[in-house]
Amino acid sequence: MFDGAQYAQWSRKIFEQMRAGGVEAVDVTVAYHENFRSTVNLLMEWNRLFRENADLIALAQNIDEMRAINASGRTAIFLALQNPSPIEAEIGLVEMLFRLGIRIMQLSYNNQSLLCSGWTEEHDSGLTLMGREVVNEMNRLGMVIDMSHAGERSTLDVIDYSARPVVISHANPYSWHPTRRNVSDEVLRRLARTGGLVGLSLYPRHMPAGSGTSLRGFCEMAARLADMIGAGRIGIGSDLCQDRPASSLHWMREGRWRFPNPTAESTDFPSPVSWFSSNLDFPNIAEGLRQIGFAEQEIAGIMGGNWVRFLSSAMQPDDRTLPRSVAVAAGQGLVDKLARVNG
Amino acid sequence: MFDGAQYAQWSRKIFEQMRAGGVEAVDVTVAYHENFRSTVNLLMEWNRLFRENADLIALAQNIDEMRAINASGRTAIFLALQNPSPIEAEIGLVEMLFRLGIRIMQLSYNNQSLLCSGWTEEHDSGLTLMGREVVNEMNRLGMVIDMSHAGERSTLDVIDYSARPVVISHANPYSWHPTRRNVSDEVLRRLARTGGLVGLSLYPRHMPAGSGTSLRGFCEMAARLADMIGAGRIGIGSDLCQDRPASSLHWMREGRWRFPNPTAESTDFPSPVSWFSSNLDFPNIAEGLRQIGFAEQEIAGIMGGNWVRFLSSAMQPDDRTLPRSVAVAAGQGLVDKLARVNG
């Protein structure tokens, strides 16, 4: 089991549930609206979590490391950003964050970034001039480009522009639940055609009946999507925000880019669906896919194999341009056998 | 004489030329791509310049202060930003920069900002969600909104959205020299209709014959523009970059949002036009306007009176919402007699 997006209130309990649920790897969100320095603080907090829970989890920077961590009976943690705010306006910070362990970065989160638009903006800037620079740099380093939370034109621009396949780590088809936070068929088709991957979301607001959405409905959606783009292009990005307080939701929504509205109704995370509320529940999804008629091999792919296959190539640095310092940090063994994935 | 935009290599020589050229006030650019902390460093550098040249210049935070500085035989310096990078992604930093003396801020510089698009982007995002928050906050504080270097849709969006008139501090009509860095007739008309101001630029790249553009051609353009929007809506924003090294040009163009292109031809500032190369040359422009047939009162307006009139209202804080701390900083005398300018 590989989960492409979680932002739980991290604790030993959660890590124990990862083990109990048979979760091999999780892409964890480190930052939403933080700048570089605050992100470094959060990475140091992750270092503490790795130290204190070294029997349960460990940092993974590539798939080989993930496999070694799994072989020792632990869950591999990949570090991800849901916003490019940590690179501020400095292209050089992409490599600095890569060296610090970040392997996946969204190019926007809901609203406009310096790189592209989020889905809540009225007009979509598409991929900006700085955005192209950052895509080039992420392609070079092997930092995975994640277009969750982006606008449609921005997503299509990046799929077209990037030399490497991109991922939409946690979203569902717009045709299943029509919010612009979800993804149009055109995007899904072009994503799949270029070797990309979509991680299906279990966050109630991304599903048609919210917290009341049925497992069967979810799996039927997955079956339709598999017919359209192939089961090999589908993974899971649960968007699990287990144990998070409402203040986390406000940070995700507002950061500090606007003042909180003192008269707004207080909001909180929605209740989870009955069949998925923690890392213990992934077997429910596998069983649901089985009952809807997916083959065992397809289920293994959706539950993790597809993510692993995608990342095996997506995270390999481009050895034609990679500075030696990074090549060494990424593991010289890997670098030696590399060929550029696309073009 | 009021100059709406300069980014000279500041020195005692330049300040002496301001005095010799009869310059009463200058909006100086403090920052282009700096973040908040680096901007504070630049403001401390300005504090040093104010200390060491206290016989020639002083900081002005409103028009009353400007008049007091002029009465003491000195040039008033207003502090401006050509990019919102100093507010990073934090709405609260707008007020912090206001308290530190910033009175004018562009919402973008050439490329995409978090607030809107610059003129070099392919697609114009218009005013973003964070952009609206920042416009509200600048309106409240009395920080002047400057749309130089922005995209067309972004500029129109801001003119429409802002409760207060906005300025385009340094640009020329597109109809005179068709680069998107200049401004369309539609923008100029809507700017003027809403009480805004355009500062005509003396930067060679904004003029049709570059460094060879004639004073007469410049003044003929001003005459046509006055026919279209009224002489009272026109000022000067010279964009004087006197004594700047080529490295300043690279910083302005690239900041750190992209890597420098090692194979690109080295670029430098263009030679100035023969009739304007320093603060000594403003009388040439006044004389050129006189020869083309402008009335003395119109010339006085274009050379400074229009800027002063515009800023007299644009810089007044909105006393309906202003926190007391800022009201005091802005001068309680002013605040007491305020009424909101628009709506």
XYZ file of C-alpha atoms in Angstrom:
686
model
C 0.000 0.000 0.000
C 1.315 3.418 -1.048
C -0.651 6.540 -0.061
C 0.112 9.609 -2.178
C -1.160 12.290 0.226
C -1.646 12.535 3.969
C -1.662 15.456 6.366
C -2.562 13.771 9.640
C -1.744 15.239 13.037
C 1.390 13.120 13.177
C 1.791 10.982 16.275
C 3.063 7.591 17.302
C -0.538 6.360 17.146
C -0.760 7.301 13.462
C 2.538 5.604 12.665
C 1.392 2.468 14.495
C -1.786 2.506 12.416
C 0.321 2.759 9.251
C 2.086 -0.449 10.255
C -1.144 -2.171 11.295
C -2.809 -1.136 8.016
C 0.037 -2.570 5.968
C 1.060 0.806 4.583
C 4.468 0.646 2.933
C 4.873 4.298 2.105
C 3.152 7.651 2.537
C 3.755 11.008 0.859
C 3.322 13.354 3.796
C 2.584 17.042 3.370
C 5.239 19.087 5.136
C 4.040 22.598 4.281
C 1.135 24.555 2.792
C 1.815 28.298 3.055
C 5.144 28.317 4.869
C 8.146 30.172 3.515
C 11.562 28.529 3.219
C 12.680 29.119 6.778
C 9.423 27.909 8.321
C 9.593 24.821 6.125
C 13.054 24.070 7.483
C 11.523 24.246 10.964
C 8.906 21.703 9.910
C 11.619 19.457 8.442
C 13.455 19.592 11.762
C 10.186 18.585 13.421
C 10.097 15.614 11.030
C 13.650 14.759 12.071
C 12.379 14.560 15.645
C 9.501 12.301 14.563
C 11.946 10.046 12.686
C 14.197 9.825 15.771
C 11.406 9.139 18.212
C 9.629 6.608 15.988
C 12.600 4.968 14.331
C 11.073 1.535 14.933
C 8.006 2.427 12.844
C 8.983 4.918 10.129
C 11.985 6.281 8.229
C 12.686 8.951 5.631
C 12.803 7.741 2.018
C 14.400 9.781 -0.752
C 14.006 7.247 -3.530
C 12.333 3.917 -4.198
C 15.417 1.871 -3.304
C 15.428 3.494 0.126
C 11.704 2.802 0.412
C 12.289 -0.886 -0.304
C 15.071 -1.083 2.295
C 12.810 0.595 4.865
C 9.981 -1.814 4.035
C 12.376 -4.757 4.321
C 13.101 -3.677 7.891
C 9.368 -3.788 8.689
C 8.813 -0.026 8.681
C 6.807 2.509 6.716
C 8.691 4.791 4.326
C 7.915 8.516 4.522
C 8.323 10.685 1.418
C 8.298 14.424 2.090
C 5.968 16.571 -0.018
C 4.883 20.218 -0.326
C 1.341 21.228 -1.276
C 2.426 24.725 -2.365
C 5.604 26.258 -3.793
C 5.655 28.972 -1.112
C 8.793 27.374 0.435
C 10.807 28.308 -2.667
C 9.622 31.909 -2.255
C 10.790 33.748 -5.395
C 14.132 31.950 -5.651
C 14.759 29.263 -8.220
C 17.821 28.057 -6.311
C 15.665 27.018 -3.362
C 14.214 24.109 -5.371
C 17.545 22.289 -5.167
C 18.006 23.302 -1.536
C 14.646 21.718 -0.660
C 15.508 18.636 -2.722
C 18.718 18.202 -0.724
C 16.704 18.574 2.468
C 14.545 15.667 1.366
C 11.530 17.114 -0.464
C 10.584 14.835 -3.352
C 7.119 16.061 -4.419
C 5.844 19.612 -4.807
C 2.526 21.055 -5.919
C 2.871 24.109 -8.146
C -0.091 25.848 -6.487
C -2.537 25.375 -3.635
C -6.080 26.645 -4.369
C -5.078 30.206 -5.244
C -2.453 31.914 -7.388
C 1.190 31.049 -6.878
C 4.187 32.528 -8.641
C 4.152 29.415 -10.855
C 0.523 28.910 -11.856
C -3.082 29.290 -10.713
C -5.017 27.327 -8.149
C -8.526 26.122 -8.870
C -10.300 28.868 -6.884
C -9.020 31.763 -8.997
C -11.378 33.363 -11.509
C -8.781 33.578 -14.306
C -6.109 30.933 -14.789
C -2.650 32.352 -15.551
C -1.456 28.998 -16.837
C 2.197 28.153 -16.294
C 4.055 31.426 -15.689
C 7.577 32.388 -16.727
C 8.925 31.454 -13.305
C 6.754 28.333 -13.462
C 8.658 27.125 -16.514
C 11.960 27.645 -14.745
C 10.753 25.631 -11.773
C 9.414 22.813 -13.949
C 12.796 22.624 -15.710
C 14.541 22.490 -12.369
C 12.208 19.854 -10.899
C 12.643 17.780 -14.076
C 16.417 18.037 -13.678
C 16.458 17.096 -10.011
C 13.810 14.405 -10.136
C 11.428 16.286 -7.847
C 7.928 15.126 -8.745
C 5.502 17.761 -10.076
C 2.081 17.514 -8.425
C -0.844 19.411 -9.976
C -3.454 18.746 -7.290
C -5.342 21.918 -6.323
C -4.349 23.692 -9.576
C -6.498 25.344 -12.214
C -7.362 23.518 -15.439
C -5.292 25.591 -17.853
C -2.348 25.498 -15.446
C -2.576 21.716 -15.230
C -2.751 21.254 -18.989
C 0.122 23.711 -19.503
C 2.333 21.777 -17.105
C 1.451 18.384 -18.549
C 2.404 19.744 -21.979
C 5.517 21.596 -20.865
C 7.113 19.145 -18.441
C 9.704 16.791 -19.902
C 8.653 14.238 -17.306
C 5.246 12.822 -16.399
C 3.391 14.660 -13.660
C 1.116 13.464 -10.907
C -2.178 14.649 -9.480
C -1.677 13.168 -6.072
C -5.148 13.565 -4.560
C -8.274 14.379 -6.575
C -11.240 12.666 -8.184
C -12.869 12.976 -11.597
C -15.003 16.087 -12.104
C -17.495 13.822 -13.871
C -18.080 12.013 -10.542
C -18.299 15.115 -8.355
C -18.357 18.429 -10.203
C -16.159 20.760 -8.201
C -13.250 22.465 -9.917
C -11.088 20.987 -7.162
C -11.572 17.703 -9.021
C -10.186 16.962 -12.472
C -11.783 17.068 -15.918
C -11.750 14.121 -18.295
C -9.517 16.096 -20.642
C -6.909 16.525 -17.925
C -7.173 12.888 -16.872
C -6.726 11.666 -20.443
C -3.779 13.921 -21.171
C -2.202 13.069 -17.803
C -2.444 9.350 -18.547
C -1.292 9.685 -22.162
C 1.933 11.370 -20.980
C 2.703 8.706 -18.380
C 1.212 10.518 -15.391
C -0.762 9.223 -12.433
C -3.847 10.310 -10.482
C -4.234 9.478 -6.793
C -7.913 9.083 -5.914
C -8.986 11.130 -2.920
C -10.953 9.934 0.086
C -11.573 13.438 1.406
C -15.360 13.773 1.759
C -15.536 17.146 -0.019
C -14.102 15.554 -3.153
C -16.911 12.972 -3.279
C -20.533 13.370 -4.387
C -22.275 12.460 -1.128
C -19.598 13.851 1.165
C -19.122 11.791 4.301
C -22.053 9.618 3.208
C -20.418 8.512 -0.035
C -20.441 4.727 -0.321
C -17.425 2.513 -0.869
C -19.282 0.947 -3.783
C -19.806 4.356 -5.406
C -16.116 5.120 -4.982
C -15.108 1.814 -6.547
C -17.568 2.220 -9.422
C -15.973 5.599 -10.144
C -12.567 3.904 -10.115
C -13.849 1.291 -12.576
C -15.149 3.949 -14.990
C -11.869 5.831 -14.692
C -9.885 2.641 -15.340
C -11.930 2.113 -18.502
C -11.024 5.628 -19.601
C -7.308 5.919 -18.739
C -6.258 2.406 -17.693
C -6.000 0.937 -14.207
C -2.233 1.434 -14.332
C -2.627 5.209 -14.172
C -4.579 5.171 -10.908
C -3.350 5.259 -7.333
C -4.633 6.416 -3.966
C -3.980 9.837 -2.403
C -6.212 9.645 0.631
C -5.814 13.258 1.800
C -6.199 11.836 5.308
C -6.224 14.705 7.812
C -6.741 12.490 10.825
C -6.781 14.194 14.258
C -6.157 17.648 12.801
C -7.720 20.573 14.689
C -9.843 23.180 12.876
C -6.891 25.575 13.054
C -5.113 23.377 10.500
C -8.023 23.859 8.115
C -7.780 27.631 8.504
C -4.050 27.497 7.813
C -4.647 25.381 4.709
C -7.326 27.718 3.419
C -5.956 31.108 4.354
C -2.332 30.838 5.349
C -1.565 34.452 5.990
C -2.448 35.652 2.493
C -5.740 37.078 3.781
C -7.110 38.183 7.117
C -9.447 35.727 8.828
C -13.058 36.788 8.515
C -14.252 37.285 12.100
C -17.913 36.931 11.130
C -17.498 33.755 9.075
C -18.984 30.556 10.426
C -16.334 28.403 11.996
C -15.430 25.479 9.827
C -13.955 22.138 10.682
C -12.806 19.059 8.850
C -15.693 16.961 7.554
C -16.380 13.605 9.181
C -14.616 10.844 7.275
C -16.515 8.240 5.310
C -17.413 5.195 7.379
C -15.097 2.932 5.386
C -11.988 5.116 5.576
C -10.971 7.059 8.661
C -7.385 5.943 9.311
C -4.447 4.006 7.904
C -6.144 0.865 9.241
C -8.803 1.073 6.542
C -6.884 0.594 3.293
C -7.862 -3.097 3.152
C -11.517 -1.942 2.886
C -10.696 -0.183 -0.369
C -8.855 -3.184 -1.798
C -11.854 -5.326 -0.918
C -14.247 -2.840 -2.515
C -12.228 -2.866 -5.733
C -12.279 -6.665 -5.668
C -16.070 -6.798 -5.293
C -16.536 -4.407 -8.222
C -14.568 -6.778 -10.411
C -11.012 -5.455 -10.549
C -8.386 -8.134 -11.124
C -5.906 -8.820 -8.319
C -3.057 -7.366 -10.357
C -5.031 -4.167 -10.988
C -5.877 -3.874 -7.307
C -2.211 -4.292 -6.367
C -1.381 -1.527 -8.823
C -4.029 0.907 -7.583
C -3.200 0.217 -3.928
C 0.482 0.951 -4.403
C 2.247 -0.667 -7.339
C 1.355 2.120 -9.736
C 2.726 4.801 -7.427
C 5.947 2.844 -6.961
C 6.389 2.290 -10.696
C 5.657 5.956 -11.437
C 8.071 7.212 -8.787
C 10.817 4.787 -9.771
C 11.364 6.790 -12.911
C 9.968 10.182 -11.834
C 12.343 10.542 -8.908
C 15.487 9.668 -10.832
C 17.647 12.732 -11.297
C 18.642 13.802 -14.785
C 22.325 12.888 -14.890
C 23.029 15.022 -17.941
C 22.815 18.218 -15.957
C 22.862 17.221 -12.319
C 25.589 18.893 -10.271
C 27.836 16.347 -8.587
C 26.798 17.471 -5.109
C 23.232 16.409 -5.769
C 24.201 13.281 -7.657
C 26.061 12.137 -4.574
C 23.216 13.101 -2.248
C 20.773 11.149 -4.404
C 22.938 8.050 -4.322
C 25.690 7.585 -6.893
C 24.603 4.025 -7.552
C 21.310 5.226 -8.916
C 22.811 8.054 -10.873
C 25.293 5.830 -12.656
C 22.605 3.810 -14.343
C 20.333 6.659 -15.248
C 19.011 7.706 -18.570
C 16.756 10.697 -18.983
C 13.186 9.495 -18.851
C 11.706 11.745 -21.476
C 13.504 13.353 -24.377
C 9.055 69.280 -9.793
C 7.841 65.874 -8.594
C 9.361 62.735 -10.142
C 7.233 59.624 -9.755
C 9.956 57.004 -10.318
C 13.727 56.888 -9.941
C 16.164 54.084 -9.278
C 19.489 55.874 -9.519
C 22.649 54.601 -7.894
C 22.019 56.831 -4.896
C 24.882 59.114 -3.919
C 25.471 62.601 -2.598
C 26.091 63.685 -6.204
C 22.589 62.584 -7.214
C 21.002 64.371 -4.241
C 22.943 67.542 -5.097
C 21.626 67.284 -8.652
C 18.073 66.971 -7.292
C 18.560 70.277 -5.505
C 20.226 71.936 -8.505
C 17.442 70.685 -10.806
C 14.758 72.121 -8.555
C 13.312 68.732 -7.716
C 10.918 68.962 -4.774
C 10.146 65.290 -4.407
C 11.073 61.885 -5.811
C 9.425 58.489 -5.447
C 12.470 56.259 -5.103
C 12.349 52.532 -5.745
C 13.536 50.664 -2.668
C 13.101 47.087 -3.885
C 12.370 44.937 -6.953
C 12.611 41.269 -6.039
C 13.647 41.442 -2.398
C 11.711 39.637 0.307
C 10.594 41.384 3.499
C 13.847 41.001 5.394
C 16.028 42.168 2.517
C 13.730 45.155 2.054
C 14.250 46.086 5.696
C 17.997 46.020 4.981
C 17.458 48.412 2.075
C 15.333 50.677 4.294
C 18.167 50.769 6.819
C 20.483 51.736 3.961
C 18.056 54.576 3.200
C 18.255 55.615 6.863
C 22.017 55.939 6.414
C 21.517 58.032 3.260
C 19.050 60.279 5.124
C 21.525 60.737 8.003
C 24.538 61.438 5.793
C 22.682 63.796 3.441
C 20.338 65.477 5.893
C 21.157 68.874 4.369
C 19.824 67.746 0.964
C 17.049 65.161 1.422
C 14.582 63.831 3.981
C 11.986 61.085 4.213
C 8.394 62.145 3.456
C 5.424 60.042 4.504
C 2.707 62.435 3.381
C 2.305 65.664 1.447
C 2.415 67.865 4.560
C 5.808 66.393 5.406
C 6.913 66.958 1.812
C 5.953 70.635 2.062
C 7.855 71.041 5.334
C 10.924 69.410 3.776
C 10.668 71.677 0.717
C 10.302 74.719 2.979
C 13.663 73.829 4.524
C 15.258 73.823 1.074
C 15.512 70.056 0.704
C 14.149 67.343 -1.576
C 11.476 65.032 -0.163
C 11.965 61.302 -0.695
C 8.937 59.007 -0.886
C 9.719 55.292 -0.591
C 8.268 52.962 -3.232
C 8.330 49.278 -4.180
C 8.233 48.081 -7.788
C 7.074 44.604 -6.811
C 5.017 43.110 -3.973
C 7.729 40.532 -3.193
C 8.460 42.310 0.128
C 5.017 41.313 1.449
C 5.827 37.679 0.554
C 2.580 35.750 1.074
C 1.520 37.662 4.205
C -1.234 40.256 4.114
C -0.107 41.661 7.465
C 3.217 42.748 5.965
C 1.480 45.502 3.971
C 0.857 47.455 7.164
C 4.335 46.636 8.477
C 5.891 48.127 5.314
C 3.571 51.127 5.556
C 4.777 51.776 9.095
C 8.350 51.494 7.873
C 7.658 54.276 5.381
C 6.607 52.621 2.108
C 3.908 54.731 0.450
C 3.703 53.345 -3.102
C 3.746 49.727 -4.270
C 3.451 48.103 -7.688
C 1.322 44.970 -7.695
C 3.666 43.204 -10.123
C 6.972 43.711 -11.898
C 7.087 42.277 -15.447
C 6.136 38.736 -14.497
C 3.526 37.008 -12.347
C 3.180 38.039 -8.720
C 0.833 36.585 -6.126
C -1.425 39.595 -6.790
C -1.602 39.916 -10.574
C 0.339 39.462 -13.812
C 3.190 41.489 -15.217
C 3.227 42.523 -18.857
C 5.659 39.797 -20.011
C 3.419 36.863 -19.103
C 1.559 35.049 -21.864
C -1.732 34.807 -19.966
C -2.901 37.512 -17.590
C -4.348 36.193 -14.336
C -5.995 39.539 -13.607
C -6.323 40.531 -9.965
C -6.034 37.366 -7.863
C -7.795 36.490 -4.624
C -4.790 37.633 -2.597
C -4.574 40.653 -4.893
C -8.028 41.785 -3.763
C -7.021 41.470 -0.131
C -3.920 43.569 -0.748
C -5.851 46.233 -2.673
C -8.326 46.463 0.218
C -5.465 46.830 2.669
C -3.600 49.441 0.595
C -6.869 51.371 0.211
C -7.332 51.277 3.973
C -3.794 52.388 4.797
C -3.411 54.976 2.054
C -0.582 53.104 0.329
C -0.717 54.094 -3.328
C -1.379 51.326 -5.852
C 0.987 51.521 -8.835
C 0.202 49.441 -11.939
C 3.380 50.126 -13.919
C 4.858 46.932 -15.390
C 1.527 45.058 -15.047
C -0.501 43.211 -17.661
C -3.507 44.854 -19.300
C -6.242 42.756 -17.724
C -4.585 43.062 -14.325
C -4.454 46.829 -14.673
C -8.093 47.115 -15.706
C -9.139 44.745 -12.910
C -7.378 46.862 -10.307
C -8.714 50.167 -11.654
C -12.211 48.692 -11.431
C -11.765 46.989 -8.059
C -9.839 49.605 -6.069
C -11.932 52.000 -3.986
C -9.248 54.625 -4.561
C -7.659 55.957 -7.743
C -4.505 54.184 -8.848
C -1.341 55.413 -10.511
C 0.824 54.168 -13.353
C 3.982 55.819 -12.165
C 6.233 55.371 -15.190
C 5.010 54.347 -18.646
C 4.042 55.871 -21.980
C 1.093 55.353 -24.311
C 1.184 52.155 -26.353
C -0.054 54.238 -29.269
C 3.245 56.162 -29.186
C 5.543 53.155 -28.787
C 3.873 49.765 -29.086
C 5.399 47.620 -26.400
C 3.134 45.930 -23.857
C 5.278 47.608 -21.210
C 3.469 50.804 -22.259
C -0.233 51.424 -21.709
C -3.223 51.113 -24.024
C -5.648 53.950 -24.653
C -8.361 51.954 -22.909
C -6.280 51.744 -19.739
C -5.326 55.418 -19.933
C -8.949 56.488 -20.355
C -10.231 54.313 -17.536
C -7.348 55.375 -15.301
C -8.147 59.050 -15.870
C -11.906 58.593 -15.538
C -11.424 57.093 -12.066
C -9.153 59.883 -10.857
C -5.838 58.170 -11.547
C -2.559 59.523 -12.880
C 0.069 58.394 -15.398
C 3.715 59.384 -14.990
C 5.374 59.675 -18.403
C 8.601 57.716 -18.680
C 11.926 58.991 -19.993
C 13.464 55.533 -20.139
C 14.685 55.051 -23.728
C 13.112 51.601 -24.149
C 9.678 53.114 -23.506
C 10.104 55.601 -26.395
C 9.840 54.989 -30.162
C 13.384 55.972 -31.171
C 15.067 54.778 -27.987
C 17.944 56.995 -26.931
C 17.466 59.018 -30.105
C 13.903 60.045 -29.308
C 13.495 63.809 -29.557
C 12.209 66.098 -26.848
C 9.742 67.479 -29.380
C 8.396 63.972 -30.090
C 7.989 63.358 -26.357
C 6.121 66.628 -25.894
C 3.887 66.002 -28.910
C 2.944 62.674 -27.352
C 2.157 64.468 -24.106
C -0.050 66.923 -26.019
C -2.017 64.123 -27.703
C -2.402 62.386 -24.352
C -3.591 65.606 -22.706
C -6.223 65.926 -25.442
C -7.380 62.400 -24.642
C -7.366 62.286 -20.826
C -6.708 65.876 -19.726
C -3.411 67.517 -18.765
C -4.367 67.174 -15.095
C -3.997 63.371 -15.280
C -0.379 63.480 -16.450
C 2.839 63.597 -14.456
C 6.449 62.553 -14.910
C 7.942 59.230 -13.763
C 11.394 59.464 -15.276
C 12.576 55.922 -14.454
C 16.018 57.493 -14.109
C 18.559 54.717 -13.439
C 21.562 57.062 -13.379
C 24.962 55.505 -12.584
C 23.514 52.014 -12.130
C 25.801 49.111 -13.095
C 24.628 46.353 -15.439
C 24.201 44.094 -12.418
C 21.239 46.244 -11.364
C 19.599 45.553 -14.710
C 20.046 41.823 -14.207
C 18.538 42.072 -10.741
C 15.563 44.014 -12.110
C 15.001 41.510 -14.907
C 15.725 38.239 -13.197
C 15.876 38.684 -9.459
C 16.454 35.129 -8.393
C 13.291 33.733 -9.989
C 15.328 32.248 -12.832
C 18.920 31.252 -13.369
C 21.020 33.698 -15.366
C 21.582 32.493 -18.916
C 25.358 32.097 -19.236
C 25.215 32.266 -23.033
C 23.015 35.359 -23.231
C 24.545 38.572 -24.551
C 25.412 40.878 -21.732
C 22.982 43.734 -21.472
C 23.388 47.162 -19.978
C 21.213 50.191 -19.418
C 20.523 52.120 -22.627
C 22.141 55.514 -23.080
C 19.792 58.244 -21.914
C 18.216 60.688 -24.339
C 20.341 63.801 -24.873
C 17.787 66.050 -23.188
C 17.345 63.996 -19.993
C 20.189 62.221 -18.235
C 19.972 63.496 -14.648
C 17.884 65.476 -12.190
C 19.459 68.624 -13.681
C 17.428 68.185 -16.871
C 13.814 68.589 -15.750
C 13.777 72.230 -16.906
C 14.363 70.940 -20.462
C 11.078 69.069 -20.309
C 9.177 72.055 -18.978
C 10.627 74.141 -21.802
C 9.695 71.497 -24.381
C 6.110 71.458 -23.118
C 6.063 75.260 -23.322
C 7.252 75.236 -26.925
C 4.602 72.709 -27.951
C 1.949 75.051 -26.637
C 1.039 73.852 -23.133
C -0.194 76.631 -20.840
C 1.957 77.517 -17.828
C -0.608 76.086 -15.440
C -0.687 72.799 -17.349
C 3.105 72.641 -17.321
C 3.181 73.223 -13.581
C 0.688 70.385 -13.194
C 2.585 67.906 -15.369
C 5.933 68.788 -13.800
C 4.677 68.153 -10.272
C 1.374 69.727 -9.286
C -0.670 66.791 -10.564
C 1.370 64.273 -8.591
C 1.018 66.378 -5.427
C -2.738 66.771 -5.868
C -3.150 63.061 -6.572
C -1.077 62.004 -3.571
C -2.748 64.485 -1.231
C -5.849 62.346 -1.315
C -4.367 58.979 -2.280
C -2.031 58.831 0.715
C -4.624 59.719 3.311
C -5.464 56.730 5.441
C -9.049 55.563 5.666
C -10.031 56.613 9.173
C -13.051 54.362 9.250
C -10.955 51.255 9.685
C -7.452 52.404 10.506
C -5.996 50.952 13.702
C -4.952 53.658 16.123
C -1.286 52.669 15.941
C -1.168 53.541 12.263
C -3.369 56.607 12.608
C -0.842 57.998 15.060
C 2.093 57.059 12.864
C 0.458 58.767 9.895
C -0.106 61.960 11.858
C -3.257 62.329 13.922
C -3.814 65.831 12.553
C -4.339 64.441 9.095
C -6.458 61.575 10.249
C -8.834 63.813 12.161
C -9.963 65.653 9.068
C -10.200 62.663 6.775
C -13.083 61.426 4.748
C -12.872 58.337 2.603
C -12.018 59.358 -0.929
C -14.187 56.912 -2.796
C -17.355 55.251 -1.550
